[in-house]
Structure formats: structure tokens, C-alpha cells
PDB file of C-alpha atoms and ligand atoms in Angstrom:
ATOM      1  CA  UNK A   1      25.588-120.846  12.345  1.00 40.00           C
ATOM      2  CA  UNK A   2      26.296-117.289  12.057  1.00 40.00           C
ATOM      3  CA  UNK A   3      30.113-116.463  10.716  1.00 43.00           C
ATOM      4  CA  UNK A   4      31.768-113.842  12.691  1.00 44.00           C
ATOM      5  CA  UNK A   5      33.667-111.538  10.875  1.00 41.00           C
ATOM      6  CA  UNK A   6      36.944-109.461  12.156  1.00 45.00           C
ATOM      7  CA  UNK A   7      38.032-106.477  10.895  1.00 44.00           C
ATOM      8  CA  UNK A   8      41.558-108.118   9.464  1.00 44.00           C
ATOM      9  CA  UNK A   9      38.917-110.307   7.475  1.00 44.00           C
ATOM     10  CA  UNK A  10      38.246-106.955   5.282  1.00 41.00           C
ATOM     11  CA  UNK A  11      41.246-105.835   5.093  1.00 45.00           C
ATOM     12  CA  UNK A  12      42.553-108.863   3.300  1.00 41.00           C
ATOM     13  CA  UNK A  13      39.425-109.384   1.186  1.00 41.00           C
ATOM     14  CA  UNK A  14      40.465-105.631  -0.139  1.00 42.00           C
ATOM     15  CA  UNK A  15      43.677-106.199  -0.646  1.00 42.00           C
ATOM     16  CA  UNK A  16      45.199-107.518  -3.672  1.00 43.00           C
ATOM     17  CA  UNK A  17      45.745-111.265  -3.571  1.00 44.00           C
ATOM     18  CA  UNK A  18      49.751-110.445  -4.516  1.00 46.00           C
ATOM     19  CA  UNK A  19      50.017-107.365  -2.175  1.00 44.00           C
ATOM     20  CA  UNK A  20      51.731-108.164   1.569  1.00 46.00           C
ATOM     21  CA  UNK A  21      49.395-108.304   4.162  1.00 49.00           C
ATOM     22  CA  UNK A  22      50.357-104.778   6.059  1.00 47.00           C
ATOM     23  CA  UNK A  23      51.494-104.272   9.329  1.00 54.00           C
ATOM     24  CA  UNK A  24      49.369-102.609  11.749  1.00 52.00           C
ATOM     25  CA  UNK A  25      51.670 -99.960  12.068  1.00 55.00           C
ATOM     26  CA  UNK A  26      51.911 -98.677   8.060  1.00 53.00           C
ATOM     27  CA  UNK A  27      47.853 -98.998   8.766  1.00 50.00           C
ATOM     28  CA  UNK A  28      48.361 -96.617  11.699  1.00 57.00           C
ATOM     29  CA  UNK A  29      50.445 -94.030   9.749  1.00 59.00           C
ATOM     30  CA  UNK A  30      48.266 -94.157   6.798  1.00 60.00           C
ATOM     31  CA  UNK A  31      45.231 -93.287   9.148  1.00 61.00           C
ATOM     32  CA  UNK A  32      47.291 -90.425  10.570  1.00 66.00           C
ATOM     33  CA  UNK A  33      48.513 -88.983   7.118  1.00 65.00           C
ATOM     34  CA  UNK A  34      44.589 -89.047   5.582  1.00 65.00           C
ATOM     35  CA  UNK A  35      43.975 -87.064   9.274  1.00 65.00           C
ATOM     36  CA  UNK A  36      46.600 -84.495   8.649  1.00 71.00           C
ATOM     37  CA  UNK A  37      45.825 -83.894   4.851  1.00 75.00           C
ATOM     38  CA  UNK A  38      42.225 -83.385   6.192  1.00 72.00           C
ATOM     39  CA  UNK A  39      43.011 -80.803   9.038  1.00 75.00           C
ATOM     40  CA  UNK A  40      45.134 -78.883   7.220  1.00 82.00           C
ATOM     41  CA  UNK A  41      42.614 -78.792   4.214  1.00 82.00           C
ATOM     42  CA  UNK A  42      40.248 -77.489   6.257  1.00 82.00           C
ATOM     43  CA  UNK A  43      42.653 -74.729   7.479  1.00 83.00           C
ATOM     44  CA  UNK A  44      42.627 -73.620   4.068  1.00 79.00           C
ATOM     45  CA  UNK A  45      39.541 -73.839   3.927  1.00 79.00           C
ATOM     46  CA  UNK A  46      38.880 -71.978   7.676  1.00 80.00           C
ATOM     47  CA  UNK A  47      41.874 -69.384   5.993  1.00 83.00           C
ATOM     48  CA  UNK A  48      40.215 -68.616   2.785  1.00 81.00           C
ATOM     49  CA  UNK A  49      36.959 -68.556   4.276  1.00 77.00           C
ATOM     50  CA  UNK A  50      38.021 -65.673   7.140  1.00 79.00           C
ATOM     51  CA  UNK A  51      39.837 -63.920   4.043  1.00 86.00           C
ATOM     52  CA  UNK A  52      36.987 -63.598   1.899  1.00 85.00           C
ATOM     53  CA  UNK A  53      35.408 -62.134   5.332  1.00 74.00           C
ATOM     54  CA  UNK A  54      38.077 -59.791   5.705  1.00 83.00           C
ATOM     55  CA  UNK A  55      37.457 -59.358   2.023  1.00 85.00           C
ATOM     56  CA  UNK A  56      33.992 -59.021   2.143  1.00 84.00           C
ATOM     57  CA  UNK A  57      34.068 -56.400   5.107  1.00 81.00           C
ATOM     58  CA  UNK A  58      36.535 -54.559   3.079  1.00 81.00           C
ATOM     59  CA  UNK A  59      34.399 -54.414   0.133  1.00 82.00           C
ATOM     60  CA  UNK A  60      31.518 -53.148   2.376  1.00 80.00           C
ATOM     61  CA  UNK A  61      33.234 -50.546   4.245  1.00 76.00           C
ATOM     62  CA  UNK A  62      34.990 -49.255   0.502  1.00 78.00           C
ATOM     63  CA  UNK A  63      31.265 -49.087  -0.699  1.00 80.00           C
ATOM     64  CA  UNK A  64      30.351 -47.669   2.347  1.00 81.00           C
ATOM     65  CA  UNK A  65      33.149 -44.853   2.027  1.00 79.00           C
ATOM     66  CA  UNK A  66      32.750 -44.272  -1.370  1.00 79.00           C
ATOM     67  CA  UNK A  67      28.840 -43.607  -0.806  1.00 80.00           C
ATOM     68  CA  UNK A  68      29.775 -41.586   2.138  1.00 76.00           C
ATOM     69  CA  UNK A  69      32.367 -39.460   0.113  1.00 82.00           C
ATOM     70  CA  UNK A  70      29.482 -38.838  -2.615  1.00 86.00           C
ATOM     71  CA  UNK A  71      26.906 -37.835  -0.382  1.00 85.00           C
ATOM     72  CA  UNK A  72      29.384 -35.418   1.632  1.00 87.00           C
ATOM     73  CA  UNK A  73      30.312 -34.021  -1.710  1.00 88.00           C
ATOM     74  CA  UNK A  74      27.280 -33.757  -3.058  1.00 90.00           C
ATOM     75  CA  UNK A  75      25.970 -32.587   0.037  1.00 88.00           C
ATOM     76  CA  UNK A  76      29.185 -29.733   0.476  1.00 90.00           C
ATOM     77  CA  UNK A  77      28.164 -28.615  -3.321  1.00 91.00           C
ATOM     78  CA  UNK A  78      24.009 -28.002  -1.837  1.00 91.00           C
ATOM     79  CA  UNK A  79      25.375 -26.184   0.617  1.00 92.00           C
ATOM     80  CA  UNK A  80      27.430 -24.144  -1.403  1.00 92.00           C
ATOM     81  CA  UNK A  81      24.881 -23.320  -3.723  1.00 93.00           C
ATOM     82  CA  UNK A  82      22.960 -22.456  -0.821  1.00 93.00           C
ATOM     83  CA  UNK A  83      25.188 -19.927   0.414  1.00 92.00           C
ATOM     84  CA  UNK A  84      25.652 -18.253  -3.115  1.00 93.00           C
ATOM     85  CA  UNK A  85      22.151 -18.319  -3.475  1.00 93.00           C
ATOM     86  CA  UNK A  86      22.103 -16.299  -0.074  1.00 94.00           C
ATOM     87  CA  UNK A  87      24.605 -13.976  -0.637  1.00 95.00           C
ATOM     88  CA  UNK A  88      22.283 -12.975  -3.954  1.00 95.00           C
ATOM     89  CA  UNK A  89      19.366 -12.855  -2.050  1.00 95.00           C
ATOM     90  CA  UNK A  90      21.635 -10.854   0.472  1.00 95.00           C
ATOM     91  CA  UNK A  91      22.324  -8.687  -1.939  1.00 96.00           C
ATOM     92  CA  UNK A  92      18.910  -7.790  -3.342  1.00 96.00           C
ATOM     93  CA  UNK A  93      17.963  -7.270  -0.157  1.00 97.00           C
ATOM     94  CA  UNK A  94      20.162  -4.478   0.284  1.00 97.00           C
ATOM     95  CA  UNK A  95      19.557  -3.114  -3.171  1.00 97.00           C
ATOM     96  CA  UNK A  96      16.108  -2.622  -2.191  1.00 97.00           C
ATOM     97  CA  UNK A  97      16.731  -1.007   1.177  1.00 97.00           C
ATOM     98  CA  UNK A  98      19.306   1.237  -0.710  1.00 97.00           C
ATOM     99  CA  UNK A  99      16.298   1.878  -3.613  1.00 97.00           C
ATOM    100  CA  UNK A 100      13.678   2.360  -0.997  1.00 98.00           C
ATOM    101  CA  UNK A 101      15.305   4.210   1.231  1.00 98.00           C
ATOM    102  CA  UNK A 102      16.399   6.773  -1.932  1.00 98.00           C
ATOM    103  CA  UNK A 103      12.794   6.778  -2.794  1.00 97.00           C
ATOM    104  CA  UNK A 104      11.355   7.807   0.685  1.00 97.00           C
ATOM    105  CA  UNK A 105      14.389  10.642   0.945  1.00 98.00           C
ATOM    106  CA  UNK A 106      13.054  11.561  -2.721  1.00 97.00           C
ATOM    107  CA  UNK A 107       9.126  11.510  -1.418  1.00 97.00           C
ATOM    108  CA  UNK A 108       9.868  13.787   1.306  1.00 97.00           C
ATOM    109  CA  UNK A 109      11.585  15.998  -0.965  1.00 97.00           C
ATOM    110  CA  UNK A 110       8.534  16.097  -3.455  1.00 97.00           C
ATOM    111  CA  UNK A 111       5.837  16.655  -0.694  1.00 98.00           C
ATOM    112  CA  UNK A 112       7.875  19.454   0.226  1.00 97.00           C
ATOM    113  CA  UNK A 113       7.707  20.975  -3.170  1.00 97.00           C
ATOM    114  CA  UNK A 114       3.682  20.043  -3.482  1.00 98.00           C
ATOM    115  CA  UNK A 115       3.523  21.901  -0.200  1.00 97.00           C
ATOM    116  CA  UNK A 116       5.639  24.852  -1.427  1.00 97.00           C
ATOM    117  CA  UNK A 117       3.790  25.396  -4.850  1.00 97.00           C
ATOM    118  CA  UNK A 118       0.951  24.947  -2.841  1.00 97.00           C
ATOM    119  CA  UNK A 119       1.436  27.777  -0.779  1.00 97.00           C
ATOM    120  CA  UNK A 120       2.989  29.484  -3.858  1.00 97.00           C
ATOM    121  CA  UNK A 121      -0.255  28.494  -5.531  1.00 95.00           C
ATOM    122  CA  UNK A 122      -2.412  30.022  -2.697  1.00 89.00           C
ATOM    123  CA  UNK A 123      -0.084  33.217  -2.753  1.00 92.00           C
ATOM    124  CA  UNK A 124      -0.931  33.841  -6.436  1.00 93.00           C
ATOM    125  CA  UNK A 125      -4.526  32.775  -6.217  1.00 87.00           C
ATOM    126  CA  UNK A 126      -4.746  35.531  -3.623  1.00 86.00           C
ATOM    127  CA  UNK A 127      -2.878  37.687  -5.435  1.00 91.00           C
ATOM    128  CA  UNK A 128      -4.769  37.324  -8.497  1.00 90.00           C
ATOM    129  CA  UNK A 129      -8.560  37.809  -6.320  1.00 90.00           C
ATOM    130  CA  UNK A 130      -7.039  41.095  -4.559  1.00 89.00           C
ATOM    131  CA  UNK A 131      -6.178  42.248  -8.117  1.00 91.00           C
ATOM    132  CA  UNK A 132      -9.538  41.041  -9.530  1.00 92.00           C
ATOM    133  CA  UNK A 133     -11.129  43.324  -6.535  1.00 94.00           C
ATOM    134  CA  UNK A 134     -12.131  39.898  -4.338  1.00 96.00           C
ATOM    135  CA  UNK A 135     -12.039  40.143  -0.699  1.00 93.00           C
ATOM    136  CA  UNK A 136     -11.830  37.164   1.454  1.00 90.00           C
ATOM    137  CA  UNK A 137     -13.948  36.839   4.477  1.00 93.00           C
ATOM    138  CA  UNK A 138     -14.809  33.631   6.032  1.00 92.00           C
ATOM    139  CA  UNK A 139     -15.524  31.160   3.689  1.00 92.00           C
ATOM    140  CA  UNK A 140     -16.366  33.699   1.036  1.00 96.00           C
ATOM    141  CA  UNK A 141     -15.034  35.751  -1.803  1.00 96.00           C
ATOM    142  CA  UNK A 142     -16.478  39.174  -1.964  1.00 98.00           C
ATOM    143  CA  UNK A 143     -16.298  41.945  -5.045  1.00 98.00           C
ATOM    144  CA  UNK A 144     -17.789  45.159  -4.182  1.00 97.00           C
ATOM    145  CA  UNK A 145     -18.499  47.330  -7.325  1.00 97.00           C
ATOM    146  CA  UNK A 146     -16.817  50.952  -7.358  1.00 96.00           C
ATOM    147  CA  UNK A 147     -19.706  51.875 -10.099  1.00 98.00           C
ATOM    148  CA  UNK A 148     -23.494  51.426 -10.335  1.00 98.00           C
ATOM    149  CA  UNK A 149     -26.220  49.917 -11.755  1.00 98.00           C
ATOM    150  CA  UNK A 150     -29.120  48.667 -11.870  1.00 98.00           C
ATOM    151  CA  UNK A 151     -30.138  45.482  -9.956  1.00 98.00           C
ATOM    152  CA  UNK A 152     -30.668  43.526 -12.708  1.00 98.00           C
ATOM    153  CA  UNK A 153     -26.782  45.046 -14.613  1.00 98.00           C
ATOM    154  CA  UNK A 154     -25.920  44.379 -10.774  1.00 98.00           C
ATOM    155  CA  UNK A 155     -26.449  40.876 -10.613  1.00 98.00           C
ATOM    156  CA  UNK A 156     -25.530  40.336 -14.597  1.00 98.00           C
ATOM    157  CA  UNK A 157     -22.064  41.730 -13.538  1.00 98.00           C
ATOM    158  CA  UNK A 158     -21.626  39.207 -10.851  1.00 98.00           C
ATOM    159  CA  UNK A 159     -22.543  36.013 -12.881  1.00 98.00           C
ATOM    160  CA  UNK A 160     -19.649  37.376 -15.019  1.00 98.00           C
ATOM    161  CA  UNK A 161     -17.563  37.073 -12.460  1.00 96.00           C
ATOM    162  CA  UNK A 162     -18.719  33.451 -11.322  1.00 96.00           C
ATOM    163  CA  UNK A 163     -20.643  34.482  -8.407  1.00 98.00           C
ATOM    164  CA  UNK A 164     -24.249  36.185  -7.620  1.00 98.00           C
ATOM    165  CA  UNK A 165     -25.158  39.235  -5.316  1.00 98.00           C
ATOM    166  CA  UNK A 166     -24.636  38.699  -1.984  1.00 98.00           C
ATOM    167  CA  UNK A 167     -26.956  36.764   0.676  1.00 98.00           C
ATOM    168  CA  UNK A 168     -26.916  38.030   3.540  1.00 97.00           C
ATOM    169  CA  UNK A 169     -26.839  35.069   5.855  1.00 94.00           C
ATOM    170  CA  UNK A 170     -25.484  35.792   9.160  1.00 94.00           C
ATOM    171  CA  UNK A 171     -24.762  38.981  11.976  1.00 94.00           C
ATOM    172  CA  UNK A 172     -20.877  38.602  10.532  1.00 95.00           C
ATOM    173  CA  UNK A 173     -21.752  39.121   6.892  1.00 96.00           C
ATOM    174  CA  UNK A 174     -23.632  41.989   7.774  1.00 95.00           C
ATOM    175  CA  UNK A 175     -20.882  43.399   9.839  1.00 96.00           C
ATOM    176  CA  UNK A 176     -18.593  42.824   7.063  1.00 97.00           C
ATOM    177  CA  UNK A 177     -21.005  44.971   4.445  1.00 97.00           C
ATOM    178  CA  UNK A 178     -21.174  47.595   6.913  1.00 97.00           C
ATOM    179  CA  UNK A 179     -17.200  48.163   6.810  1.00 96.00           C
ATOM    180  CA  UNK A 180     -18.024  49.550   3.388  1.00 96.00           C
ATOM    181  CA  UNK A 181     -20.518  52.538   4.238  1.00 96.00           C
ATOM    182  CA  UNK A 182     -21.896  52.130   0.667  1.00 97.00           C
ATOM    183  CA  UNK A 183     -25.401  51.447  -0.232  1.00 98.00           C
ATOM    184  CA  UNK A 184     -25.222  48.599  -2.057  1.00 98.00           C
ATOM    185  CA  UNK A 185     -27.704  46.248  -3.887  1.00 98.00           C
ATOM    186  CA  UNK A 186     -28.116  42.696  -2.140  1.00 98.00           C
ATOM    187  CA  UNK A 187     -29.494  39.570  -3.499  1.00 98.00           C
ATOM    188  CA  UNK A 188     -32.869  39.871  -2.427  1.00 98.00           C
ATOM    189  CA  UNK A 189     -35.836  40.484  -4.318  1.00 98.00           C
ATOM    190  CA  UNK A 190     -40.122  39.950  -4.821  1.00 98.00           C
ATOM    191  CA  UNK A 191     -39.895  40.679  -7.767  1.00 97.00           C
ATOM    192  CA  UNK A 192     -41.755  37.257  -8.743  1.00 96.00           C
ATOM    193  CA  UNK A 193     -44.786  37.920  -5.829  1.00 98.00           C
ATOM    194  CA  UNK A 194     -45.027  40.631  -4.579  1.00 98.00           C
ATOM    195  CA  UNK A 195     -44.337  40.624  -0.701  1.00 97.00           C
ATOM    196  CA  UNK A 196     -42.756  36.870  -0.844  1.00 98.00           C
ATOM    197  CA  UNK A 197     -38.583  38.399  -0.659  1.00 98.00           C
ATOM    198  CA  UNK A 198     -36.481  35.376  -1.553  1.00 98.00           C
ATOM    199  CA  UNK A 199     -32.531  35.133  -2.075  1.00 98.00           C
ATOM    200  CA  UNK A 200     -31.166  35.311  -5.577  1.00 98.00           C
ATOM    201  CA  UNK A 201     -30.629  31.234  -4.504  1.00 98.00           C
ATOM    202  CA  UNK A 202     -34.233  31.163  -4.351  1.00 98.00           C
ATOM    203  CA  UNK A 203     -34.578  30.096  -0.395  1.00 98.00           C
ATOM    204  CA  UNK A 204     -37.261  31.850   1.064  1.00 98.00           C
ATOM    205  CA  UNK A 205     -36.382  35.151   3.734  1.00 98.00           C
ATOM    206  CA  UNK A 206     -36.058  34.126   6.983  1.00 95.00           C
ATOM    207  CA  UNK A 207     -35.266  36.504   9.499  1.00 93.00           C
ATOM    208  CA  UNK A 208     -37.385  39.640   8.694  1.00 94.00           C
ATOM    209  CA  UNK A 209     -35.086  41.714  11.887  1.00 96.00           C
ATOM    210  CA  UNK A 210     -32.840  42.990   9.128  1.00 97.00           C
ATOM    211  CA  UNK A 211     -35.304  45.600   7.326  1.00 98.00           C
ATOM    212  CA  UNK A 212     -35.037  49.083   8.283  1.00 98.00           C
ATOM    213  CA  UNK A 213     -37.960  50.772  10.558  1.00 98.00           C
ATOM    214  CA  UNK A 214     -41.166  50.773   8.274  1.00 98.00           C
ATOM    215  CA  UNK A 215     -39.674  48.406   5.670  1.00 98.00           C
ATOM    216  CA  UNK A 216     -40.259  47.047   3.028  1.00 98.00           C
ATOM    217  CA  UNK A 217     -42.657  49.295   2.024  1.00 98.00           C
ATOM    218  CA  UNK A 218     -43.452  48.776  -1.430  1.00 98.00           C
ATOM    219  CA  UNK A 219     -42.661  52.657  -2.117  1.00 97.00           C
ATOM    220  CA  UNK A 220     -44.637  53.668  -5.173  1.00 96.00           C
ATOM    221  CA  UNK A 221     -45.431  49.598  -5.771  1.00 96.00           C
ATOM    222  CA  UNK A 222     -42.577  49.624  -7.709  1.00 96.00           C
ATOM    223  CA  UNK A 223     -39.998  48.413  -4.869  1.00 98.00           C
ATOM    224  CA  UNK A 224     -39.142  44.703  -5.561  1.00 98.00           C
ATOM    225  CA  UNK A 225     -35.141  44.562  -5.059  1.00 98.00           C
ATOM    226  CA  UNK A 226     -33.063  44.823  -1.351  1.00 98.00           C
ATOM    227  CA  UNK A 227     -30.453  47.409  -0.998  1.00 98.00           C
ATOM    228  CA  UNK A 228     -28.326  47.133   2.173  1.00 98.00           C
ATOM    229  CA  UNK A 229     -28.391  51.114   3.915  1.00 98.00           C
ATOM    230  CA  UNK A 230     -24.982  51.636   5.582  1.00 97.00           C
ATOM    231  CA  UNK A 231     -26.007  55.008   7.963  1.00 96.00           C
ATOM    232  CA  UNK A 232     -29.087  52.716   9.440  1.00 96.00           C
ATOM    233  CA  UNK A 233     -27.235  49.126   9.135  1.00 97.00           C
ATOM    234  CA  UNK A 234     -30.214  47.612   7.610  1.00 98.00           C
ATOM    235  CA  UNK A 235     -32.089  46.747   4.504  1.00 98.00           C
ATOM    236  CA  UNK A 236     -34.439  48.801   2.138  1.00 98.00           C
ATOM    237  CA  UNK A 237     -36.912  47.473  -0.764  1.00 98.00           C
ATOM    238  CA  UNK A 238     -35.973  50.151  -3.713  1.00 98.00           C
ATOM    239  CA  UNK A 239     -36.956  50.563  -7.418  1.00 98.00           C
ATOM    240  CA  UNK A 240     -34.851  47.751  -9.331  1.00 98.00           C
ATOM    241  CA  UNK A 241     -33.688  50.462 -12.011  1.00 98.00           C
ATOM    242  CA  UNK A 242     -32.378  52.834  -9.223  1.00 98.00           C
ATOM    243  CA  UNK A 243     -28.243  52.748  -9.835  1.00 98.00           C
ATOM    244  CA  UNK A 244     -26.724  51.431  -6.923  1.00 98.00           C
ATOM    245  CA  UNK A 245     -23.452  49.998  -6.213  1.00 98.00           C
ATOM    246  CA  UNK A 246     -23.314  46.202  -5.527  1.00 98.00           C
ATOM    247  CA  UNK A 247     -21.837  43.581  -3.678  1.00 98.00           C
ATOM    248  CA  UNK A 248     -21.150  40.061  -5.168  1.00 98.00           C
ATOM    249  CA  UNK A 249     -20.490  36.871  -3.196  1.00 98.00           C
ATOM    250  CA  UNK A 250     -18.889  33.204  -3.797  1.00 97.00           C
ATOM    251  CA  UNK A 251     -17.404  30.716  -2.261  1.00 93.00           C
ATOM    252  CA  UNK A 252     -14.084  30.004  -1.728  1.00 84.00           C
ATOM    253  CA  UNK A 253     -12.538  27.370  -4.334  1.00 76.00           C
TER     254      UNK A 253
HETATM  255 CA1  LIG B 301     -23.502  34.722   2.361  1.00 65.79          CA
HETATM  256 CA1  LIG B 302     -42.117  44.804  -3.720  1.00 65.79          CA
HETATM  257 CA1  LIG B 303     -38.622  50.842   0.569  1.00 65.79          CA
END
């Protein structure tokens, strides 16, 4: 048969043999007390744990702060580098307008002096030609010779000068010669073959309409060098030794 047992049944067999058997109403209280004790423990417990929360959120927004503070510092000290570093750049930006700006004003004013002395420079160039007995025509320098020679001393005189007796290129060169009314030797000779006239250049004679009526003639076969004839306004073979004044040519620098 199977014993039943009832709850008093444990509560006596726990109980010390000498202890009073308690009343179910010190059992009630005791229950009640060990309830209370554990409530409020775990209201501490609830307590501390929402304070270490609080705590904890505390901690975080502090950390938070502090980070925030650094990086706005930091970030305040970039920028105000950056604006220092502006301000120079600023600066030297303006220098070199200022600088540039003086150097144009000073470029102007030297091309204005290279364009004076130029001029100056052309002045005295002319100057010194006129006095040298040049004459400018065209794009040539001319020296016409106030004594004679031969054609040879002629044409010895102009190398001396830097230039060689005239050639006679053009209607405008000849009506420049003619202004003289001299007779003048030319550079123009056959000297070399006879009947082959060449410039003192050496190109060959071109336009024969130049040479006086009946010209060249070869007077005497001793006529190898041109002499320009003002009263006709043409050209005449002569004797090379004949004195003659002369005209010498070269181009402008
Ligand atoms: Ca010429
Ligand atoms: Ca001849
Ligand atoms: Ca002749």
C-alpha cells in the first residue's frame, strides 16, 4: 500500500525533535518576510542596474563630448592654419602683381628708349653717310666721286668704301644717275670677252636698250668699260684708262 504523505508530514520531519510544532500563521509570515527581502533585493538590484545605465550613458556621451571637443579643436586649428596660409598666399599674390606690373611700366619705358636710340641711331648713321658723301635712294647707298680715274682706280676706290660701281638695274636708277649730269664710270665691262658686257657682280647684260645710238662700238678695240653719258642719257663702251668720275653703289645696312 502506497503511504500518502501531507505537507505537515515534512514540516515536522525538518524540524527539530525539541522545537514546537509552528503555527500556520508564524509559517505564513515567514513566507511573506523571505518575499519581501526578495523584492526589495531585486529593487536594488533593478536600482543599481538602471544606475550603471545612467552611468554607462554618461560615460558614453562624456567620451562622446570629449572626442567631439578634440576634433572641433583640432579641426578650428586646420582651419586656422588654412586661413594664414591664405593670407600668405594672398599676399604673394599681390607682391607679384605689384612686381609685374612695375616690370611691364619699366618695359614700356625701355622699348621707348630702344626706339629713341634707334631713331637717334638712324639720325647719326645718316648723318655719318651724308658726311661720308653717301646718298640714299631706294634701297641703296650711293657715293659719286668729285675726282677721276681710271676704271680700274674707279672701282678700287669703291671696294674701299664697302661697295662696287654701280649696276644699273632699273629706269629709276638711271633717272637717279642722270640728276648728276656727270659722265661717270658704271660697273660694266668685257673686258674678260670681248663683246660679252657683264656687271661688276658678274650677271650677264640684259637689256641692251640702254647703249647710246651706235654703241658699244669697240672704238679703237680698246673699249672694254661702260661709262654712263649724261647729255644723251645712255651708256658708252670707253678706254678703261680714260679718267672719269664714278659712281659707287651698296646696299642699305
Ligand atoms: Ca643697282
Ligand atoms: Ca670692248
Ligand atoms: Ca664706244
Amino acid at each position: 500500500m502506497t503511504k500518502m504523505f501531507k505537507r505537515e508530514d515534512f514540516n515536522i520531519v525538518t524540524e527539530s525533535p525539541h522545537q514546537t510544532e509552528p503555527s500556520p500563521s508564524s509559517f505564513s509570515r515567514k513566507n511573506e518576510t523571505s518575499a519581501a527581502s526578495g523584492g526589495k533585493l531585486l529593487k536594488v538590484v533593478a536600482v543599481s542596474f538602471g544606475l550603471l545605465c545612467v552611468l554607462q550613458v554618461s560615460l558614453n556621451v562624456s567620451l562622446r563630448l570629449g572626442y567631439f571637443t578634440r576634433s572641433i579643436s583640432e579641426s578650428e586649428a586646420q582651419v586656422a592654419l588654412l586661413c594664414e596660409s591664405n593670407n600668405n598666399v594672398t599676399k604673394e599674390r599681390d607682391d607679384l602683381e605689384k612686381t609685374y606690373n612695375n616690370l611691364l611700366i619699366r618695359t614700356r619705358q625701355l622699348e621707348s628708349s630702344h626706339e629713341n636710340l634707334m631713331r637717334e641711331k638712324e639720325q647719326m648713321y645718316k648723318s655719318l653717310l651724308k658726311a661720308q658723301g653717301w646718298v640714299h635712294n631706294g634701297s641703296s647707298l650711293y657715293y659719286i666721286s668729285s675726282v677721276k680715274k681710271s676704271w680700274q682706280k674707279s672701282r678700287d676706290d669703291c671696294w674701299d668704301r664697302g661697295a662696287d660701281l654701280m649696276i644699273i638695274d632699273n629706269r629709276a636708277e638711271q633717272d637717279f644717275v642722270e640728276t648728276y649730269q656727270k659722265r661717270m664710270w658704271i660697273g660694266l665691262s668685257d673686258a674678260k670677252t670681248e663683246g660679252v658686257w657683264k656687271w661688276v657682280d658678274g650677271s650677264l647684260l640684259q637689256d641692251s636698250s640702254s647703249w647710246c645710238p651706235n654703241e658699244p662700238n669697240n672704238g679703237s678695240g680698246k673699249e672694254d668699260c661702260g661709262e654712263y653719258i649724261p647729255s644723251k642719257d645712255c651708256w658708252n663702251d670707253h678706254n678703261c684708262f680714260h679718267l672719269n668720275f664714278w659712281i659707287c653703289e651698296k646696299k642699305k645696312a
